[in-house]
Amino acid sequence: MSMSRSPEQRARFVRAAATDLDTAPEVASRLLFLSEAAREHAGSGARPADGVLRALLDCLLDDDVCRYGWWVADEGEALWRLLMGLARLPRDVGPAILLAVALARRDAAADALQILLETIRAGEFRRPAIECAAELAEDCGRPDVAWSLVVRLGLAHADHEWGALRCVLGCSARRQCERSRLAGVTHARWLRHRVARWARRQWSGAQRSPAYRLVHPYVQGRQRWGAMIGGYLAARGTSLPPGERQLLDGWTRVVRREVTVVATSRWETVLSDADSRWTAGWEAASTVGPGTRISCWLLPTLRPGEWLAARSIDVPTW
């Protein structure tokens, strides 16, 4: 049975896509074409006509369409697989991006990454595919692969988006600097960055996840923190490296502490209260001096005896 929209529904789709995605009506119209084809294929199970298949592959040569294809990716996993199987190189990249997004949203990030890596070839540059693959490689615990893709994007200088990844790999001849001397803290900082980015990325489906949707957009603190981690675990849990799932689960039970700064540098600190002392790393560079009383969240790391000191657990903007 056909699932195509009425003319009024199609016009509404184009207006909504153009407005919500802040893109040209022409791109929104191409997204509508993809959506209509995906719905028709899902409803009937019949292979589209050859002319329609060629038009779909032509449409997916447009990087803007691929960049915003997450808008319709969930509707046509079977169609994207069909297009990938039929496409001649390099026309398989567009369908691969949509298929990867659909897979990643249902906790198959490792499969999604593999599909993208097989379509990213020397001599070709499809930025949406490389960006998506870099983020999935991080979530699958493959920082070396992620960094090679970041270098390919021309973003190899440590910055607010990829600096945490660079620290995990080591940024000097001795593979450490002041920011990355505590290996457990460095990893925890990177993991927190990945969770926050997943929550911000529209293509990730974070805002559609059952856990994340329960929280009002303007609610912060522990409720939003727990929902964000719950959504991330639902979307990436089976692809996470050993220990990270348990670590994230433990983070949801951490409570705020009032502590005193015993010793500190820009990235490392020793904190104490009446009963305990912690060797920790700051989540962001700090200028807090010894003797200062602060309130923070001490997040455990994969290294016993190392903690990540976060002044806030709201969704970071970096």
mmCIF file of C-alpha atoms in Angstrom, residues 2-5 29-49 52-53 55-56 72 75-80:
data_model
loop_
_atom_site.group_PDB
_atom_site.id
_atom_site.type_symbol
_atom_site.label_atom_id
_atom_site.label_comp_id
_atom_site.label_asym_id
_atom_site.label_seq_id
_atom_site.Cartn_x
_atom_site.Cartn_y
_atom_site.Cartn_z
ATOM 1 C CA SER A 2 1.336 3.429 -0.931
ATOM 2 C CA MET A 3 2.407 5.704 1.909
ATOM 3 C CA SER A 4 2.838 8.824 -0.218
ATOM 4 C CA ARG A 5 1.717 12.153 1.171
ATOM 5 C CA SER A 29 12.520 19.172 -1.979
ATOM 6 C CA ARG A 30 15.235 16.562 -2.564
ATOM 7 C CA LEU A 31 14.774 15.316 0.987
ATOM 8 C CA LEU A 32 11.066 14.991 0.247
ATOM 9 C CA PHE A 33 11.905 12.927 -2.842
ATOM 10 C CA LEU A 34 14.063 10.596 -0.736
ATOM 11 C CA SER A 35 11.367 10.330 1.908
ATOM 12 C CA GLU A 36 8.598 9.581 -0.581
ATOM 13 C CA ALA A 37 10.692 6.906 -2.284
ATOM 14 C CA ALA A 38 11.616 5.340 1.063
ATOM 15 C CA ARG A 39 8.006 5.270 2.244
ATOM 16 C CA GLU A 40 6.820 3.784 -1.039
ATOM 17 C CA HIS A 41 9.509 1.094 -0.932
ATOM 18 C CA ALA A 42 8.769 0.272 2.717
ATOM 19 C CA GLY A 43 5.050 0.073 2.039
ATOM 20 C CA SER A 44 5.092 -2.030 -1.123
ATOM 21 C CA GLY A 45 8.403 -3.885 -0.913
ATOM 22 C CA ALA A 46 8.701 -3.507 -4.687
ATOM 23 C CA ARG A 47 11.921 -2.403 -6.327
ATOM 24 C CA PRO A 48 11.581 1.164 -7.641
ATOM 25 C CA ALA A 49 11.762 1.735 -11.385
ATOM 26 C CA VAL A 52 13.698 6.401 -9.969
ATOM 27 C CA LEU A 53 16.801 4.567 -8.742
ATOM 28 C CA ALA A 55 17.337 9.835 -9.818
ATOM 29 C CA LEU A 56 17.836 8.845 -6.176
ATOM 30 C CA VAL A 72 14.703 11.017 6.487
ATOM 31 C CA GLU A 75 12.439 5.851 6.800
ATOM 32 C CA GLY A 76 14.414 3.860 4.248
ATOM 33 C CA GLU A 77 17.086 1.521 5.602
ATOM 34 C CA ALA A 78 16.097 -1.154 3.074
ATOM 35 C CA LEU A 79 16.136 1.352 0.213
ATOM 36 C CA TRP A 80 19.568 2.708 1.154
#
